[in-house]
């Protein structure tokens, strides 16, 4: 199937309120444009340099999401234009994003990355760490950031029940944080979870943003 057909097919499985992010890392600008001409406007990248180059060369009405591990010293390269930063995994990084966003007089939407998988290698806060951070930090001081919710990646496994329980945990944490710390923050509404292999489970467990690469563009 073509890129356009893949997008149509995935969208037919998504409820109206769930946003489809086309993960375009390693994909050529020609392939991204094919998705664009099929109506796709939200794309996601995980490398700063690659994102900055694609932003320069591609249509300006694309919403670019950053979904990779972000180093503080690279925030400045994407701060002027990035739509949402998904994987905030430290207070230092949040401070840096706030500072860079201030230079451009904008507010950057951010999600906290939560470690829900069993794999050791994945970044993100544990549930305890994020609760501690929320208790100890006044996010109102970050006037150039909108904290919009949580992001997570499930374990890479065929065990659907394990994946489901990890997404459930993330959603429970999301609702707990919303009630206890973000009840006055009308932006705290996003749960970024689900990739090509597990997005249907993620949607069933409350995802509002799915990040899909392979099922749109093919194997990388
Ligand atoms: C690459 C990537 C995806 C997309 O993965 P696919 O399996 O190709 O859909 C989603 N989220 C993150 C954080 C990624 O790095």
PDB file of N, CA and C in Angstrom, residues 16-86:
ATOM      1  N   UNK A  16     -12.087   9.982  16.637  1.00  0.00           N
ATOM      2  CA  UNK A  16     -11.940  11.390  16.241  1.00  0.00           C
ATOM      3  C   UNK A  16     -10.956  12.176  17.114  1.00  0.00           C
ATOM      4  N   UNK A  17     -10.985  11.945  18.433  1.00  0.00           N
ATOM      5  CA  UNK A  17     -10.211  12.787  19.357  1.00  0.00           C
ATOM      6  C   UNK A  17      -8.732  12.372  19.439  1.00  0.00           C
ATOM      7  N   UNK A  18      -8.353  11.282  18.786  1.00  0.00           N
ATOM      8  CA  UNK A  18      -6.955  10.823  18.875  1.00  0.00           C
ATOM      9  C   UNK A  18      -6.143  11.385  17.704  1.00  0.00           C
ATOM     10  N   UNK A  19      -5.052  12.089  18.037  1.00  0.00           N
ATOM     11  CA  UNK A  19      -4.218  12.682  16.986  1.00  0.00           C
ATOM     12  C   UNK A  19      -3.217  11.652  16.449  1.00  0.00           C
ATOM     13  N   UNK A  20      -3.064  11.650  15.138  1.00  0.00           N
ATOM     14  CA  UNK A  20      -2.080  10.768  14.499  1.00  0.00           C
ATOM     15  C   UNK A  20      -0.807  11.563  14.227  1.00  0.00           C
ATOM     16  N   UNK A  21       0.292  11.149  14.872  1.00  0.00           N
ATOM     17  CA  UNK A  21       1.602  11.734  14.591  1.00  0.00           C
ATOM     18  C   UNK A  21       2.347  10.806  13.642  1.00  0.00           C
ATOM     19  N   UNK A  22       2.719  11.320  12.471  1.00  0.00           N
ATOM     20  CA  UNK A  22       3.493  10.506  11.527  1.00  0.00           C
ATOM     21  C   UNK A  22       4.961  10.631  11.912  1.00  0.00           C
ATOM     22  N   UNK A  23       5.537   9.517  12.370  1.00  0.00           N
ATOM     23  CA  UNK A  23       6.942   9.537  12.805  1.00  0.00           C
ATOM     24  C   UNK A  23       7.830   9.407  11.568  1.00  0.00           C
ATOM     25  N   UNK A  24       8.478  10.520  11.223  1.00  0.00           N
ATOM     26  CA  UNK A  24       9.168  10.601   9.930  1.00  0.00           C
ATOM     27  C   UNK A  24      10.677  10.513  10.041  1.00  0.00           C
ATOM     28  N   UNK A  25      11.189  10.085  11.208  1.00  0.00           N
ATOM     29  CA  UNK A  25      12.642   9.935  11.371  1.00  0.00           C
ATOM     30  C   UNK A  25      13.209   9.016  10.279  1.00  0.00           C
ATOM     31  N   UNK A  26      14.334   9.395   9.738  1.00  0.00           N
ATOM     32  CA  UNK A  26      15.021   8.669   8.648  1.00  0.00           C
ATOM     33  C   UNK A  26      14.282   8.705   7.306  1.00  0.00           C
ATOM     34  N   UNK A  27      13.093   9.268   7.264  1.00  0.00           N
ATOM     35  CA  UNK A  27      12.349   9.274   5.988  1.00  0.00           C
ATOM     36  C   UNK A  27      12.771  10.468   5.140  1.00  0.00           C
ATOM     37  N   UNK A  28      12.718  10.274   3.838  1.00  0.00           N
ATOM     38  CA  UNK A  28      13.118  11.339   2.921  1.00  0.00           C
ATOM     39  C   UNK A  28      12.059  12.439   2.890  1.00  0.00           C
ATOM     40  N   UNK A  29      12.494  13.611   2.440  1.00  0.00           N
ATOM     41  CA  UNK A  29      11.540  14.712   2.319  1.00  0.00           C
ATOM     42  C   UNK A  29      10.467  14.378   1.283  1.00  0.00           C
ATOM     43  N   UNK A  30      10.828  13.615   0.266  1.00  0.00           N
ATOM     44  CA  UNK A  30       9.831  13.218  -0.748  1.00  0.00           C
ATOM     45  C   UNK A  30       8.724  12.365  -0.115  1.00  0.00           C
ATOM     46  N   UNK A  31       9.118  11.434   0.750  1.00  0.00           N
ATOM     47  CA  UNK A  31       8.107  10.592   1.396  1.00  0.00           C
ATOM     48  C   UNK A  31       7.253  11.396   2.382  1.00  0.00           C
ATOM     49  N   UNK A  32       7.888  12.336   3.066  1.00  0.00           N
ATOM     50  CA  UNK A  32       7.125  13.182   3.987  1.00  0.00           C
ATOM     51  C   UNK A  32       6.111  14.013   3.189  1.00  0.00           C
ATOM     52  N   UNK A  33       6.548  14.512   2.046  1.00  0.00           N
ATOM     53  CA  UNK A  33       5.630  15.302   1.213  1.00  0.00           C
ATOM     54  C   UNK A  33       4.468  14.450   0.699  1.00  0.00           C
ATOM     55  N   UNK A  34       4.748  13.193   0.434  1.00  0.00           N
ATOM     56  CA  UNK A  34       3.652  12.315   0.000  1.00  0.00           C
ATOM     57  C   UNK A  34       2.577  12.223   1.095  1.00  0.00           C
ATOM     58  N   UNK A  35       3.042  12.087   2.336  1.00  0.00           N
ATOM     59  CA  UNK A  35       2.093  12.063   3.459  1.00  0.00           C
ATOM     60  C   UNK A  35       1.390  13.413   3.590  1.00  0.00           C
ATOM     61  N   UNK A  36       2.148  14.466   3.409  1.00  0.00           N
ATOM     62  CA  UNK A  36       1.603  15.832   3.506  1.00  0.00           C
ATOM     63  C   UNK A  36       0.493  16.033   2.482  1.00  0.00           C
ATOM     64  N   UNK A  37       0.746  15.614   1.247  1.00  0.00           N
ATOM     65  CA  UNK A  37      -0.272  15.805   0.204  1.00  0.00           C
ATOM     66  C   UNK A  37      -1.468  14.889   0.416  1.00  0.00           C
ATOM     67  N   UNK A  38      -1.304  13.861   1.236  1.00  0.00           N
ATOM     68  CA  UNK A  38      -2.451  13.031   1.614  1.00  0.00           C
ATOM     69  C   UNK A  38      -3.223  13.650   2.781  1.00  0.00           C
ATOM     70  N   UNK A  39      -2.790  14.828   3.222  1.00  0.00           N
ATOM     71  CA  UNK A  39      -3.522  15.545   4.264  1.00  0.00           C
ATOM     72  C   UNK A  39      -2.884  15.517   5.633  1.00  0.00           C
ATOM     73  N   UNK A  40      -1.792  14.755   5.786  1.00  0.00           N
ATOM     74  CA  UNK A  40      -1.145  14.658   7.096  1.00  0.00           C
ATOM     75  C   UNK A  40      -0.406  15.968   7.416  1.00  0.00           C
ATOM     76  N   UNK A  41      -0.624  16.525   8.612  1.00  0.00           N
ATOM     77  CA  UNK A  41       0.035  17.780   8.972  1.00  0.00           C
ATOM     78  C   UNK A  41       0.890  17.669  10.239  1.00  0.00           C
ATOM     79  N   UNK A  42       0.776  16.563  10.976  1.00  0.00           N
ATOM     80  CA  UNK A  42       1.547  16.416  12.211  1.00  0.00           C
ATOM     81  C   UNK A  42       2.622  15.354  12.003  1.00  0.00           C
ATOM     82  N   UNK A  43       3.889  15.779  12.168  1.00  0.00           N
ATOM     83  CA  UNK A  43       5.011  14.859  11.993  1.00  0.00           C
ATOM     84  C   UNK A  43       5.878  14.881  13.240  1.00  0.00           C
ATOM     85  N   UNK A  44       6.598  13.778  13.481  1.00  0.00           N
ATOM     86  CA  UNK A  44       7.419  13.684  14.687  1.00  0.00           C
ATOM     87  C   UNK A  44       8.802  13.161  14.341  1.00  0.00           C
ATOM     88  N   UNK A  45       9.803  13.758  14.990  1.00  0.00           N
ATOM     89  CA  UNK A  45      11.207  13.390  14.762  1.00  0.00           C
ATOM     90  C   UNK A  45      11.889  13.178  16.110  1.00  0.00           C
ATOM     91  N   UNK A  46      13.018  12.439  16.084  1.00  0.00           N
ATOM     92  CA  UNK A  46      13.723  12.200  17.352  1.00  0.00           C
ATOM     93  C   UNK A  46      15.182  12.666  17.347  1.00  0.00           C
ATOM     94  N   UNK A  47      15.595  13.367  16.282  1.00  0.00           N
ATOM     95  CA  UNK A  47      16.960  13.920  16.251  1.00  0.00           C
ATOM     96  C   UNK A  47      16.881  15.411  15.935  1.00  0.00           C
ATOM     97  N   UNK A  48      17.585  16.200  16.732  1.00  0.00           N
ATOM     98  CA  UNK A  48      17.482  17.658  16.609  1.00  0.00           C
ATOM     99  C   UNK A  48      17.909  18.156  15.224  1.00  0.00           C
ATOM    100  N   UNK A  49      19.075  17.689  14.772  1.00  0.00           N
ATOM    101  CA  UNK A  49      19.583  18.182  13.489  1.00  0.00           C
ATOM    102  C   UNK A  49      18.663  17.829  12.322  1.00  0.00           C
ATOM    103  N   UNK A  50      18.189  16.584  12.363  1.00  0.00           N
ATOM    104  CA  UNK A  50      17.303  16.119  11.292  1.00  0.00           C
ATOM    105  C   UNK A  50      15.996  16.930  11.296  1.00  0.00           C
ATOM    106  N   UNK A  51      15.480  17.174  12.477  1.00  0.00           N
ATOM    107  CA  UNK A  51      14.245  17.954  12.585  1.00  0.00           C
ATOM    108  C   UNK A  51      14.456  19.368  12.057  1.00  0.00           C
ATOM    109  N   UNK A  52      15.564  20.008  12.450  1.00  0.00           N
ATOM    110  CA  UNK A  52      15.804  21.395  12.037  1.00  0.00           C
ATOM    111  C   UNK A  52      15.925  21.485  10.511  1.00  0.00           C
ATOM    112  N   UNK A  53      16.596  20.512   9.901  1.00  0.00           N
ATOM    113  CA  UNK A  53      16.773  20.541   8.442  1.00  0.00           C
ATOM    114  C   UNK A  53      15.426  20.338   7.735  1.00  0.00           C
ATOM    115  N   UNK A  54      14.635  19.399   8.240  1.00  0.00           N
ATOM    116  CA  UNK A  54      13.334  19.150   7.607  1.00  0.00           C
ATOM    117  C   UNK A  54      12.404  20.347   7.787  1.00  0.00           C
ATOM    118  N   UNK A  55      12.468  20.966   8.948  1.00  0.00           N
ATOM    119  CA  UNK A  55      11.654  22.162   9.172  1.00  0.00           C
ATOM    120  C   UNK A  55      11.982  23.232   8.122  1.00  0.00           C
ATOM    121  N   UNK A  56      13.269  23.444   7.874  1.00  0.00           N
ATOM    122  CA  UNK A  56      13.699  24.441   6.884  1.00  0.00           C
ATOM    123  C   UNK A  56      13.113  24.156   5.508  1.00  0.00           C
ATOM    124  N   UNK A  57      13.165  22.891   5.107  1.00  0.00           N
ATOM    125  CA  UNK A  57      12.891  22.546   3.712  1.00  0.00           C
ATOM    126  C   UNK A  57      11.431  22.234   3.394  1.00  0.00           C
ATOM    127  N   UNK A  58      10.631  21.976   4.406  1.00  0.00           N
ATOM    128  CA  UNK A  58       9.280  21.470   4.142  1.00  0.00           C
ATOM    129  C   UNK A  58       8.221  22.538   4.467  1.00  0.00           C
ATOM    130  N   UNK A  59       6.975  22.314   4.033  1.00  0.00           N
ATOM    131  CA  UNK A  59       5.929  23.336   4.195  1.00  0.00           C
ATOM    132  C   UNK A  59       5.797  23.829   5.639  1.00  0.00           C
ATOM    133  N   UNK A  60       5.523  25.111   5.770  1.00  0.00           N
ATOM    134  CA  UNK A  60       5.546  25.735   7.095  1.00  0.00           C
ATOM    135  C   UNK A  60       4.266  25.485   7.904  1.00  0.00           C
ATOM    136  N   UNK A  61       3.273  24.878   7.304  1.00  0.00           N
ATOM    137  CA  UNK A  61       2.089  24.575   8.118  1.00  0.00           C
ATOM    138  C   UNK A  61       2.153  23.169   8.724  1.00  0.00           C
ATOM    139  N   UNK A  62       3.332  22.543   8.661  1.00  0.00           N
ATOM    140  CA  UNK A  62       3.507  21.269   9.367  1.00  0.00           C
ATOM    141  C   UNK A  62       3.721  21.540  10.849  1.00  0.00           C
ATOM    142  N   UNK A  63       3.048  20.760  11.703  1.00  0.00           N
ATOM    143  CA  UNK A  63       3.300  20.767  13.158  1.00  0.00           C
ATOM    144  C   UNK A  63       4.397  19.749  13.422  1.00  0.00           C
ATOM    145  N   UNK A  64       5.545  20.207  13.944  1.00  0.00           N
ATOM    146  CA  UNK A  64       6.643  19.282  14.218  1.00  0.00           C
ATOM    147  C   UNK A  64       6.699  18.935  15.700  1.00  0.00           C
ATOM    148  N   UNK A  65       6.604  17.666  16.019  1.00  0.00           N
ATOM    149  CA  UNK A  65       6.713  17.211  17.406  1.00  0.00           C
ATOM    150  C   UNK A  65       8.087  16.577  17.607  1.00  0.00           C
ATOM    151  N   UNK A  66       8.694  16.829  18.756  1.00  0.00           N
ATOM    152  CA  UNK A  66       9.972  16.183  19.054  1.00  0.00           C
ATOM    153  C   UNK A  66       9.725  15.058  20.046  1.00  0.00           C
ATOM    154  N   UNK A  67      10.101  13.833  19.662  1.00  0.00           N
ATOM    155  CA  UNK A  67       9.745  12.674  20.494  1.00  0.00           C
ATOM    156  C   UNK A  67      10.963  11.948  21.052  1.00  0.00           C
ATOM    157  N   UNK A  68      12.192  12.441  20.755  1.00  0.00           N
ATOM    158  CA  UNK A  68      13.380  11.729  21.219  1.00  0.00           C
ATOM    159  C   UNK A  68      13.903  12.262  22.532  1.00  0.00           C
ATOM    160  N   UNK A  69      15.006  11.685  22.975  1.00  0.00           N
ATOM    161  CA  UNK A  69      15.690  12.199  24.152  1.00  0.00           C
ATOM    162  C   UNK A  69      16.340  13.522  23.771  1.00  0.00           C
ATOM    163  N   UNK A  70      16.032  14.574  24.508  1.00  0.00           N
ATOM    164  CA  UNK A  70      16.513  15.913  24.150  1.00  0.00           C
ATOM    165  C   UNK A  70      17.595  16.356  25.128  1.00  0.00           C
ATOM    166  N   UNK A  71      18.765  16.734  24.560  1.00  0.00           N
ATOM    167  CA  UNK A  71      19.841  17.257  25.408  1.00  0.00           C
ATOM    168  C   UNK A  71      19.630  18.760  25.599  1.00  0.00           C
ATOM    169  N   UNK A  72      19.868  19.223  26.819  1.00  0.00           N
ATOM    170  CA  UNK A  72      19.616  20.631  27.160  1.00  0.00           C
ATOM    171  C   UNK A  72      20.306  21.596  26.197  1.00  0.00           C
ATOM    172  N   UNK A  73      21.545  21.257  25.805  1.00  0.00           N
ATOM    173  CA  UNK A  73      22.291  22.192  24.958  1.00  0.00           C
ATOM    174  C   UNK A  73      21.784  22.244  23.514  1.00  0.00           C
ATOM    175  N   UNK A  74      20.817  21.398  23.197  1.00  0.00           N
ATOM    176  CA  UNK A  74      20.279  21.420  21.821  1.00  0.00           C
ATOM    177  C   UNK A  74      18.886  22.031  21.735  1.00  0.00           C
ATOM    178  N   UNK A  75      18.322  22.391  22.879  1.00  0.00           N
ATOM    179  CA  UNK A  75      16.956  22.934  22.879  1.00  0.00           C
ATOM    180  C   UNK A  75      16.873  24.151  21.967  1.00  0.00           C
ATOM    181  N   UNK A  76      17.943  24.950  21.957  1.00  0.00           N
ATOM    182  CA  UNK A  76      17.901  26.218  21.202  1.00  0.00           C
ATOM    183  C   UNK A  76      17.652  26.020  19.703  1.00  0.00           C
ATOM    184  N   UNK A  77      18.032  24.861  19.181  1.00  0.00           N
ATOM    185  CA  UNK A  77      17.870  24.643  17.737  1.00  0.00           C
ATOM    186  C   UNK A  77      16.412  24.395  17.337  1.00  0.00           C
ATOM    187  N   UNK A  78      15.591  23.967  18.272  1.00  0.00           N
ATOM    188  CA  UNK A  78      14.196  23.676  17.902  1.00  0.00           C
ATOM    189  C   UNK A  78      13.187  24.612  18.587  1.00  0.00           C
ATOM    190  N   UNK A  79      13.678  25.369  19.565  1.00  0.00           N
ATOM    191  CA  UNK A  79      12.768  26.221  20.353  1.00  0.00           C
ATOM    192  C   UNK A  79      11.932  27.198  19.515  1.00  0.00           C
ATOM    193  N   UNK A  80      12.460  27.749  18.420  1.00  0.00           N
ATOM    194  CA  UNK A  80      11.648  28.722  17.681  1.00  0.00           C
ATOM    195  C   UNK A  80      10.410  28.115  17.026  1.00  0.00           C
ATOM    196  N   UNK A  81      10.446  26.834  16.711  1.00  0.00           N
ATOM    197  CA  UNK A  81       9.361  26.321  15.866  1.00  0.00           C
ATOM    198  C   UNK A  81       8.718  25.028  16.360  1.00  0.00           C
ATOM    199  N   UNK A  82       9.326  24.305  17.284  1.00  0.00           N
ATOM    200  CA  UNK A  82       8.789  22.984  17.642  1.00  0.00           C
ATOM    201  C   UNK A  82       7.367  23.134  18.199  1.00  0.00           C
ATOM    202  N   UNK A  83       6.482  22.216  17.822  1.00  0.00           N
ATOM    203  CA  UNK A  83       5.101  22.325  18.300  1.00  0.00           C
ATOM    204  C   UNK A  83       4.963  21.790  19.719  1.00  0.00           C
ATOM    205  N   UNK A  84       5.446  20.559  19.947  1.00  0.00           N
ATOM    206  CA  UNK A  84       5.355  19.928  21.268  1.00  0.00           C
ATOM    207  C   UNK A  84       6.620  19.110  21.513  1.00  0.00           C
ATOM    208  N   UNK A  85       7.123  19.156  22.739  1.00  0.00           N
ATOM    209  CA  UNK A  85       8.261  18.306  23.128  1.00  0.00           C
ATOM    210  C   UNK A  85       7.717  17.185  24.014  1.00  0.00           C
ATOM    211  N   UNK A  86       7.851  15.949  23.544  1.00  0.00           N
ATOM    212  CA  UNK A  86       7.185  14.820  24.206  1.00  0.00           C
ATOM    213  C   UNK A  86       7.952  14.197  25.357  1.00  0.00           C
TER     214      UNK A  86
END
